[in-house]
């Protein structure tokens, strides 16, 4: 699974660094509870501005893309839920 977290200025201001930290913690949780999760690797990439904020005037930050599916106004909770639902056996 590929997770891209935007760390451009708009998204960072609205908390994307915190989301990045939480995903790191989630990686540890998954490692410790490996039996309940698929073997698929959780790849996390921090990217400087994914470009979404420039395409709209609406407030969409922070943005996290999970397997090509963008989550707008992402929170740690929505991102964690998405990842866990996809990786849980
Ligand atoms: S700063 Fe995150 S999409 Fe532009």
PDB file of C-alpha atoms and ligand atoms in Angstrom:
ATOM      1  CA  UNK A   1       0.000   0.000   0.000  1.00  0.00           C
ATOM      2  CA  UNK A   2       1.274   3.420  -0.924  1.00  0.00           C
ATOM      3  CA  UNK A   3       0.464   6.396   1.241  1.00  0.00           C
ATOM      4  CA  UNK A   4       1.478   9.878   0.183  1.00  0.00           C
ATOM      5  CA  UNK A   5       1.292  12.626   2.752  1.00  0.00           C
ATOM      6  CA  UNK A   6       1.476  16.172   1.488  1.00  0.00           C
ATOM      7  CA  UNK A   7       4.004  18.258   3.382  1.00  0.00           C
ATOM      8  CA  UNK A   8       3.595  21.403   1.302  1.00  0.00           C
ATOM      9  CA  UNK A   9       3.004  24.612   3.227  1.00  0.00           C
ATOM     10  CA  UNK A  10      -0.815  24.569   3.124  1.00  0.00           C
ATOM     11  CA  UNK A  11      -1.034  21.009   4.325  1.00  0.00           C
ATOM     12  CA  UNK A  12       1.712  21.364   6.930  1.00  0.00           C
ATOM     13  CA  UNK A  13      -0.035  24.367   8.435  1.00  0.00           C
ATOM     14  CA  UNK A  14      -3.129  22.266   8.870  1.00  0.00           C
ATOM     15  CA  UNK A  15      -1.426  19.350  10.536  1.00  0.00           C
ATOM     16  CA  UNK A  16       0.033  16.958   7.979  1.00  0.00           C
ATOM     17  CA  UNK A  17       3.200  16.437  10.052  1.00  0.00           C
ATOM     18  CA  UNK A  18       1.077  15.083  12.831  1.00  0.00           C
ATOM     19  CA  UNK A  19      -0.564  12.654  10.398  1.00  0.00           C
ATOM     20  CA  UNK A  20       2.875  11.530   9.247  1.00  0.00           C
ATOM     21  CA  UNK A  21       3.882  10.813  12.871  1.00  0.00           C
ATOM     22  CA  UNK A  22       0.697   8.891  13.486  1.00  0.00           C
ATOM     23  CA  UNK A  23       1.284   6.705  10.435  1.00  0.00           C
ATOM     24  CA  UNK A  24       4.738   5.904  11.805  1.00  0.00           C
ATOM     25  CA  UNK A  25       3.171   4.826  15.077  1.00  0.00           C
ATOM     26  CA  UNK A  26       0.611   2.784  13.171  1.00  0.00           C
ATOM     27  CA  UNK A  27       3.432   0.971  11.376  1.00  0.00           C
ATOM     28  CA  UNK A  28       4.751  -0.178  14.754  1.00  0.00           C
ATOM     29  CA  UNK A  29       1.305  -1.280  15.855  1.00  0.00           C
ATOM     30  CA  UNK A  30       0.871  -3.306  12.669  1.00  0.00           C
ATOM     31  CA  UNK A  31       4.314  -4.869  13.075  1.00  0.00           C
ATOM     32  CA  UNK A  32       3.485  -5.969  16.609  1.00  0.00           C
ATOM     33  CA  UNK A  33       0.132  -7.391  15.593  1.00  0.00           C
ATOM     34  CA  UNK A  34       1.248  -8.839  12.251  1.00  0.00           C
ATOM     35  CA  UNK A  35      -1.116 -11.827  12.400  1.00  0.00           C
ATOM     36  CA  UNK A  36      -4.125  -9.595  12.002  1.00  0.00           C
ATOM     37  CA  UNK A  37      -2.819  -7.588   9.083  1.00  0.00           C
ATOM     38  CA  UNK A  38      -2.023  -8.458   5.497  1.00  0.00           C
ATOM     39  CA  UNK A  39       1.622  -8.794   4.502  1.00  0.00           C
ATOM     40  CA  UNK A  40       1.316  -5.901   2.113  1.00  0.00           C
ATOM     41  CA  UNK A  41       3.966  -3.345   2.871  1.00  0.00           C
ATOM     42  CA  UNK A  42       2.918   0.090   4.047  1.00  0.00           C
ATOM     43  CA  UNK A  43       5.016   2.536   2.080  1.00  0.00           C
ATOM     44  CA  UNK A  44       4.836   6.127   3.224  1.00  0.00           C
ATOM     45  CA  UNK A  45       6.082   9.059   1.223  1.00  0.00           C
ATOM     46  CA  UNK A  46       6.150  12.715   2.217  1.00  0.00           C
ATOM     47  CA  UNK A  47       5.617  14.915  -0.803  1.00  0.00           C
ATOM     48  CA  UNK A  48       5.964  18.684  -1.120  1.00  0.00           C
ATOM     49  CA  UNK A  49       2.582  19.840  -2.398  1.00  0.00           C
ATOM     50  CA  UNK A  50       0.585  17.230  -4.240  1.00  0.00           C
ATOM     51  CA  UNK A  51      -0.954  20.046  -6.272  1.00  0.00           C
ATOM     52  CA  UNK A  52      -4.549  19.709  -5.101  1.00  0.00           C
ATOM     53  CA  UNK A  53      -4.506  22.970  -3.162  1.00  0.00           C
ATOM     54  CA  UNK A  54      -3.646  24.857  -6.343  1.00  0.00           C
ATOM     55  CA  UNK A  55      -6.512  23.398  -8.336  1.00  0.00           C
ATOM     56  CA  UNK A  56      -9.275  24.699  -6.111  1.00  0.00           C
ATOM     57  CA  UNK A  57     -10.097  27.707  -4.005  1.00  0.00           C
ATOM     58  CA  UNK A  58     -11.759  25.503  -1.472  1.00  0.00           C
ATOM     59  CA  UNK A  59      -9.943  24.495   1.627  1.00  0.00           C
ATOM     60  CA  UNK A  60      -8.878  20.919   0.958  1.00  0.00           C
ATOM     61  CA  UNK A  61      -5.705  20.700   3.043  1.00  0.00           C
ATOM     62  CA  UNK A  62      -4.298  18.571   4.492  1.00  0.00           C
ATOM     63  CA  UNK A  63      -4.302  15.925   1.825  1.00  0.00           C
ATOM     64  CA  UNK A  64      -3.226  12.316   2.050  1.00  0.00           C
ATOM     65  CA  UNK A  65      -3.426   9.913  -0.877  1.00  0.00           C
ATOM     66  CA  UNK A  66      -3.982   6.253  -0.017  1.00  0.00           C
ATOM     67  CA  UNK A  67      -3.445   3.978  -3.015  1.00  0.00           C
ATOM     68  CA  UNK A  68      -4.306   6.781  -5.463  1.00  0.00           C
ATOM     69  CA  UNK A  69      -7.428   7.767  -3.528  1.00  0.00           C
ATOM     70  CA  UNK A  70      -7.110  11.309  -2.176  1.00  0.00           C
ATOM     71  CA  UNK A  71      -8.468  12.133   1.254  1.00  0.00           C
ATOM     72  CA  UNK A  72      -9.224  15.847   1.527  1.00  0.00           C
ATOM     73  CA  UNK A  73      -9.229  17.661   4.873  1.00  0.00           C
ATOM     74  CA  UNK A  74      -7.507  14.584   6.210  1.00  0.00           C
ATOM     75  CA  UNK A  75      -7.261  13.981   9.921  1.00  0.00           C
ATOM     76  CA  UNK A  76      -5.152  11.387  11.689  1.00  0.00           C
ATOM     77  CA  UNK A  77      -8.344   9.528  12.385  1.00  0.00           C
ATOM     78  CA  UNK A  78      -9.676   9.379   8.814  1.00  0.00           C
ATOM     79  CA  UNK A  79      -6.278   8.357   7.486  1.00  0.00           C
ATOM     80  CA  UNK A  80      -5.701   5.685  10.139  1.00  0.00           C
ATOM     81  CA  UNK A  81      -9.174   4.269   9.555  1.00  0.00           C
ATOM     82  CA  UNK A  82      -8.610   4.038   5.832  1.00  0.00           C
ATOM     83  CA  UNK A  83      -5.245   2.297   6.226  1.00  0.00           C
ATOM     84  CA  UNK A  84      -6.428  -0.106   8.913  1.00  0.00           C
ATOM     85  CA  UNK A  85      -9.572  -1.049   6.969  1.00  0.00           C
ATOM     86  CA  UNK A  86      -7.495  -1.842   3.917  1.00  0.00           C
ATOM     87  CA  UNK A  87      -4.767  -3.795   5.702  1.00  0.00           C
ATOM     88  CA  UNK A  88      -6.734  -5.651   8.333  1.00  0.00           C
ATOM     89  CA  UNK A  89      -7.375  -9.306   7.584  1.00  0.00           C
TER      90      UNK A  89
HETATM   91  S1  LIG B   1       0.296  21.969   0.064  1.00  0.00           S
HETATM   92 FE1  LIG B   1      -0.708  20.070   0.130  1.00  0.00          FE
HETATM   93  S2  LIG B   1      -1.671  19.912  -1.792  1.00  0.00           S
HETATM   94 FE2  LIG B   1      -0.575  21.755  -1.899  1.00  0.00          FE
END
